[in-house]
XYZ file of N, CA and C in Angstrom:
420
model
N -65.986 93.255 1.066
C -66.772 92.087 0.742
C -66.240 91.502 -0.574
N -65.983 90.233 -0.595
C -65.443 89.602 -1.784
C -66.537 89.418 -2.832
N -66.101 89.191 -4.062
C -67.079 89.017 -5.135
C -67.916 87.758 -4.911
N -67.315 86.725 -4.303
C -68.054 85.508 -3.991
C -69.186 85.805 -3.003
N -68.897 86.608 -1.997
C -69.916 86.971 -1.006
C -71.000 87.845 -1.632
N -70.614 88.713 -2.554
C -71.596 89.575 -3.230
C -72.521 88.730 -4.095
N -71.962 87.759 -4.805
C -72.779 86.881 -5.639
C -73.742 86.085 -4.769
N -73.260 85.554 -3.653
C -74.127 84.807 -2.739
C -75.247 85.688 -2.214
N -74.883 86.896 -1.768
C -75.890 87.805 -1.216
C -76.948 88.142 -2.255
N -76.515 88.493 -3.468
C -77.470 88.844 -4.509
C -78.357 87.663 -4.885
N -77.782 86.457 -4.904
C -78.566 85.282 -5.261
C -79.601 84.984 -4.181
N -79.218 85.068 -2.922
C -80.157 84.813 -1.825
C -81.262 85.866 -1.814
N -80.905 87.121 -2.037
C -81.923 88.182 -2.106
C -82.879 87.905 -3.265
N -82.360 87.420 -4.388
C -83.214 87.077 -5.532
C -84.184 85.947 -5.207
N -83.702 84.917 -4.505
C -84.572 83.798 -4.108
C -85.644 84.293 -3.144
N -85.260 85.090 -2.166
C -86.232 85.613 -1.203
C -87.254 86.518 -1.887
N -86.796 87.353 -2.817
C -87.709 88.237 -3.546
C -88.711 87.423 -4.360
N -88.231 86.380 -5.039
C -89.110 85.515 -5.828
C -90.181 84.894 -4.941
N -89.771 84.384 -3.779
C -90.720 83.690 -2.929
C -91.643 84.634 -2.168
N -91.201 85.826 -1.843
C -92.109 86.810 -1.235
C -93.187 87.202 -2.245
N -92.801 87.355 -3.499
C -93.808 87.636 -4.542
C -94.781 86.475 -4.679
N -94.280 85.229 -4.595
C -95.160 84.059 -4.648
C -96.110 84.025 -3.459
N -95.631 84.419 -2.291
C -96.481 84.458 -1.101
C -97.624 85.450 -1.307
N -97.298 86.642 -1.757
C -98.346 87.642 -1.975
C -99.311 87.210 -3.069
N -98.796 86.567 -4.118
C -99.667 86.109 -5.195
C -100.625 85.039 -4.685
N -100.121 84.104 -3.862
C -100.996 83.057 -3.332
C -102.017 83.634 -2.356
N -101.616 84.602 -1.547
C -102.565 85.238 -0.628
C -103.665 85.979 -1.394
N -103.286 86.618 -2.494
C -104.272 87.340 -3.301
C -105.264 86.373 -3.935
N -104.790 85.216 -4.406
C -105.695 84.217 -4.972
C -106.674 83.705 -3.923
N -106.212 83.532 -2.693
C -107.111 83.087 -1.622
C -108.154 84.164 -1.339
N -107.717 85.395 -1.250
C -108.633 86.484 -0.908
C -109.663 86.721 -2.010
N -109.240 86.618 -3.268
C -110.150 86.937 -4.365
C -111.018 85.762 -4.800
N -110.398 84.576 -4.951
C -111.122 83.476 -5.584
C -111.137 82.174 -4.796
N -110.648 82.177 -3.553
C -110.625 80.984 -2.716
C -109.811 79.864 -3.371
N -108.718 80.223 -4.024
C -107.806 79.272 -4.651
C -106.558 79.191 -3.782
N -106.184 77.967 -3.413
C -105.040 77.752 -2.542
C -103.864 77.196 -3.330
N -102.681 77.704 -3.031
C -101.437 77.257 -3.646
C -100.763 76.308 -2.664
N -100.319 75.142 -3.165
C -99.687 74.202 -2.239
C -98.556 73.450 -2.928
N -97.653 72.941 -2.108
C -96.550 72.121 -2.593
C -95.410 72.919 -3.175
N -94.297 72.231 -3.407
C -93.122 72.870 -3.970
C -93.389 73.384 -5.380
N -94.265 72.699 -6.099
C -94.577 73.095 -7.474
C -95.580 74.243 -7.534
N -96.092 74.671 -6.380
C -97.060 75.756 -6.273
C -98.295 75.494 -7.132
N -98.900 74.329 -6.944
C -100.100 73.975 -7.689
C -101.320 74.638 -7.050
N -102.242 75.070 -7.905
C -103.437 75.774 -7.443
C -104.598 74.796 -7.309
N -105.336 74.925 -6.205
C -106.509 74.095 -5.959
C -107.637 74.988 -5.472
N -108.794 74.840 -6.073
C -109.967 75.618 -5.678
C -110.659 74.920 -4.523
N -110.935 75.671 -3.454
C -111.643 75.133 -2.296
C -113.124 75.467 -2.416
N -113.942 74.577 -1.864
C -115.374 74.843 -1.862
C -115.713 75.879 -0.799
N -116.849 76.459 -0.948
C -117.316 77.411 0.042
C -116.969 78.831 -0.332
N -117.504 79.753 0.435
C -117.259 81.165 0.128
C -115.823 81.568 0.441
N -115.354 82.519 -0.309
C -114.026 83.055 -0.058
C -114.088 84.101 1.032
N -113.088 84.927 1.061
C -113.042 85.999 2.043
C -113.863 87.155 1.500
N -114.821 87.586 2.255
C -115.640 88.705 1.824
C -114.848 90.008 1.868
N -115.259 90.971 1.085
C -114.564 92.253 1.033
C -115.494 93.357 1.514
N -115.068 94.048 2.548
C -115.843 95.190 3.032
C -115.216 96.490 2.557
N -113.958 96.674 2.877
C -113.289 97.928 2.511
C -112.340 97.748 1.333
N -111.929 96.528 1.069
C -110.968 96.280 -0.001
C -109.525 96.472 0.427
N -109.288 96.743 1.720
C -107.921 96.993 2.196
C -107.046 95.753 2.068
N -107.623 94.573 2.328
C -106.848 93.339 2.230
C -106.391 93.093 0.790
N -107.311 93.177 -0.150
C -106.952 92.950 -1.550
C -105.989 94.019 -2.058
N -106.162 95.251 -1.645
C -105.237 96.314 -2.061
C -103.830 96.060 -1.546
N -103.722 95.644 -0.281
C -102.388 95.409 0.278
C -101.723 94.198 -0.360
N -102.502 93.200 -0.758
C -101.933 92.012 -1.393
C -101.605 92.247 -2.867
N -102.388 93.088 -3.530
C -102.134 93.374 -4.947
C -100.932 94.303 -5.119
N -100.714 95.182 -4.158
C -99.592 96.128 -4.204
C -98.757 95.976 -2.936
N -97.979 94.904 -2.854
C -97.271 94.625 -1.596
C -96.159 95.627 -1.315
N -95.998 95.921 -0.044
C -94.891 96.753 0.422
C -93.993 95.877 1.280
N -92.806 95.584 0.771
C -91.865 94.766 1.519
C -90.453 95.181 1.163
N -89.527 94.813 2.027
C -88.116 95.082 1.748
C -87.294 93.898 2.227
N -86.192 93.670 1.539
C -85.274 92.592 1.891
C -83.932 93.239 2.176
N -83.453 93.073 3.400
C -82.183 93.665 3.812
C -81.211 92.559 4.184
N -79.934 92.814 3.877
C -78.918 91.847 4.286
C -77.857 92.568 5.091
N -77.393 91.892 6.122
C -76.323 92.398 6.963
C -75.361 91.242 7.175
N -74.362 91.164 6.332
C -73.438 90.038 6.394
C -74.131 88.768 5.959
N -74.205 87.795 6.856
C -74.846 86.520 6.535
C -76.294 86.474 7.003
N -76.826 87.583 7.509
C -78.204 87.622 7.979
C -79.074 88.359 6.980
N -80.270 87.830 6.767
C -81.221 88.435 5.843
C -82.518 88.689 6.580
N -83.124 89.840 6.310
C -84.336 90.235 6.998
C -85.363 90.673 5.959
N -86.518 90.030 5.972
C -87.615 90.412 5.090
C -88.649 91.111 5.952
N -88.962 92.343 5.617
C -89.950 93.122 6.340
C -91.107 93.407 5.392
N -92.315 93.051 5.819
C -93.483 93.234 4.970
C -94.577 93.961 5.737
N -95.320 94.764 5.020
C -96.443 95.472 5.610
C -97.722 94.724 5.235
N -98.497 94.344 6.264
C -99.757 93.649 6.028
C -100.859 94.355 6.802
N -102.094 94.131 6.376
C -103.215 94.689 7.128
C -103.417 93.832 8.381
N -103.860 94.441 9.434
C -103.930 93.792 10.736
C -104.831 92.559 10.738
N -105.980 92.650 10.127
C -106.924 91.536 10.237
C -106.522 90.317 9.407
N -105.476 90.429 8.583
C -105.014 89.280 7.807
C -104.551 88.143 8.718
N -103.908 88.474 9.818
C -103.434 87.449 10.758
C -104.598 86.725 11.446
N -105.707 87.417 11.623
C -106.838 86.821 12.321
C -107.657 85.895 11.433
N -107.475 85.970 10.122
C -108.229 85.107 9.216
C -107.805 83.649 9.320
N -106.653 83.369 9.920
C -106.191 81.998 10.116
C -106.822 81.338 11.332
N -107.439 82.114 12.181
C -108.034 81.546 13.391
C -109.347 80.851 13.049
N -109.598 79.731 13.699
C -110.805 78.958 13.414
C -112.071 79.762 13.678
N -112.015 80.610 14.666
C -113.181 81.417 15.010
C -113.547 82.390 13.888
N -112.558 82.763 13.063
C -112.780 83.720 11.994
C -112.799 83.061 10.616
N -112.923 81.757 10.539
C -113.068 81.105 9.248
C -111.937 80.166 8.867
N -110.786 80.228 9.531
C -109.642 79.369 9.222
C -109.320 79.396 7.727
N -109.065 80.579 7.183
C -108.853 80.758 5.754
C -107.460 80.348 5.285
N -106.536 80.100 6.194
C -105.172 79.673 5.868
C -104.492 80.639 4.898
N -104.711 81.912 5.112
C -104.158 82.909 4.197
C -102.784 83.403 4.632
N -102.445 83.287 5.887
C -101.178 83.856 6.322
C -100.150 82.787 6.671
N -100.300 82.117 7.799
C -99.282 81.171 8.266
C -98.990 80.068 7.261
N -100.020 79.451 6.722
C -99.835 78.338 5.800
C -99.080 78.789 4.553
N -99.373 79.983 4.060
C -98.718 80.462 2.847
C -97.280 80.898 3.118
N -97.088 81.699 4.158
C -95.747 82.220 4.457
C -94.785 81.088 4.759
N -95.121 80.253 5.733
C -94.196 79.203 6.136
C -94.112 78.091 5.115
N -95.212 77.797 4.428
C -95.180 76.761 3.403
C -94.258 77.107 2.254
N -94.360 78.316 1.740
C -93.531 78.723 0.604
C -92.086 78.917 1.033
N -91.862 79.543 2.166
C -90.478 79.745 2.608
C -89.796 78.417 2.937
N -90.509 77.515 3.613
C -89.899 76.253 4.035
C -89.740 75.280 2.871
N -90.717 75.231 1.968
C -90.660 74.278 0.860
C -89.881 74.778 -0.345
N -89.781 76.072 -0.539
C -89.135 76.595 -1.740
C -87.839 77.346 -1.452
N -87.909 78.371 -0.610
C -86.728 79.216 -0.384
C -85.625 78.468 0.354
N -85.964 77.788 1.428
C -84.950 77.116 2.229
C -84.181 76.047 1.445
N -84.839 75.128 0.720
C -84.062 74.154 -0.056
C -83.228 74.801 -1.159
N -83.772 75.830 -1.816
C -82.998 76.511 -2.860
C -81.736 77.132 -2.290
N -81.877 77.802 -1.166
C -80.712 78.451 -0.554
C -79.745 77.410 -0.006
N -80.273 76.368 0.604
C -79.420 75.367 1.231
C -78.666 74.518 0.212
N -79.319 74.097 -0.860
C -78.714 73.112 -1.757
C -78.293 73.657 -3.125
N -78.854 74.745 -3.581
C -78.585 75.217 -4.943
C -77.641 76.400 -5.023
N -77.168 76.912 -3.916
C -76.324 78.105 -3.953
C -74.985 77.818 -4.627
N -74.419 76.648 -4.415
C -73.143 76.309 -5.053
C -73.262 76.294 -6.558
N -74.337 75.705 -7.082
C -74.562 75.673 -8.530
C -74.772 77.085 -9.081
N -75.500 77.896 -8.355
C -75.755 79.266 -8.809
C -74.469 80.073 -8.879
N -73.613 79.922 -7.880
C -72.343 80.664 -7.893
C -71.456 80.170 -9.024
N -71.401 78.863 -9.231
C -70.603 78.316 -10.330
C -71.108 78.823 -11.670
N -72.411 78.904 -11.842
C -72.976 79.430 -13.095
C -72.630 80.899 -13.283
N -72.714 81.693 -12.207
C -72.375 83.122 -12.283
C -70.904 83.321 -12.656
N -70.034 82.573 -12.001
C -68.603 82.693 -12.277
C -68.312 82.243 -13.708
N -68.927 81.151 -14.141
C -68.742 80.673 -15.507
C -69.201 81.686 -16.535
N -70.327 82.302 -16.302
C -70.835 83.333 -17.214
C -69.894 84.526 -17.256
N -69.415 84.954 -16.092
C -68.482 86.090 -16.041
C -67.182 85.765 -16.779
N -66.676 84.553 -16.616
C -65.440 84.161 -17.309
C -65.643 84.102 -18.826
N -66.782 83.557 -19.260
C -67.062 83.514 -20.703
C -67.141 84.917 -21.290
N -67.803 85.826 -20.578
C -67.889 87.219 -21.063
C -66.509 87.851 -21.114
N -65.673 87.575 -20.128
C -64.332 88.174 -20.086
C -63.486 87.686 -21.249
N -63.576 86.407 -21.588
C -62.765 85.869 -22.681
C -63.334 86.188 -24.044
N -64.644 86.405 -24.155
C -65.249 86.767 -25.429
C -64.875 88.168 -25.849
N -64.677 89.057 -24.927
C -64.386 90.461 -25.246
C -62.975 90.655 -25.751
N -62.078 89.667 -25.546
C -60.699 89.818 -25.980
C -60.487 89.356 -27.373
């Protein structure tokens, strides 16, 4: 694997890690305080009405201490996350339509991660190479 490919892989993993953390943080805000994160700037808005009630605390525990991994295999990246089962059902209208899963996952990945990876990777690689060259010439 060339150094260019390693820099790209590490940068993409960094972007995905940043946005997975943002996803969990936004889900935790919804579960605890009924605050929704929206837009590319990740602005917080408080919604009226009751939040998600807590019976066992499993949802808040899983969101506060997320278990996820980011794997890369060549040009493919795979994010695997562990979530509690009933989190997916909170998006259904019958269960309150809390918008805690689909809206957060796809909104953050589509609005933040995808444009960063698609349009900013060239700048990131140029910055990495420039920094490495400056360090190499400073040491001499």
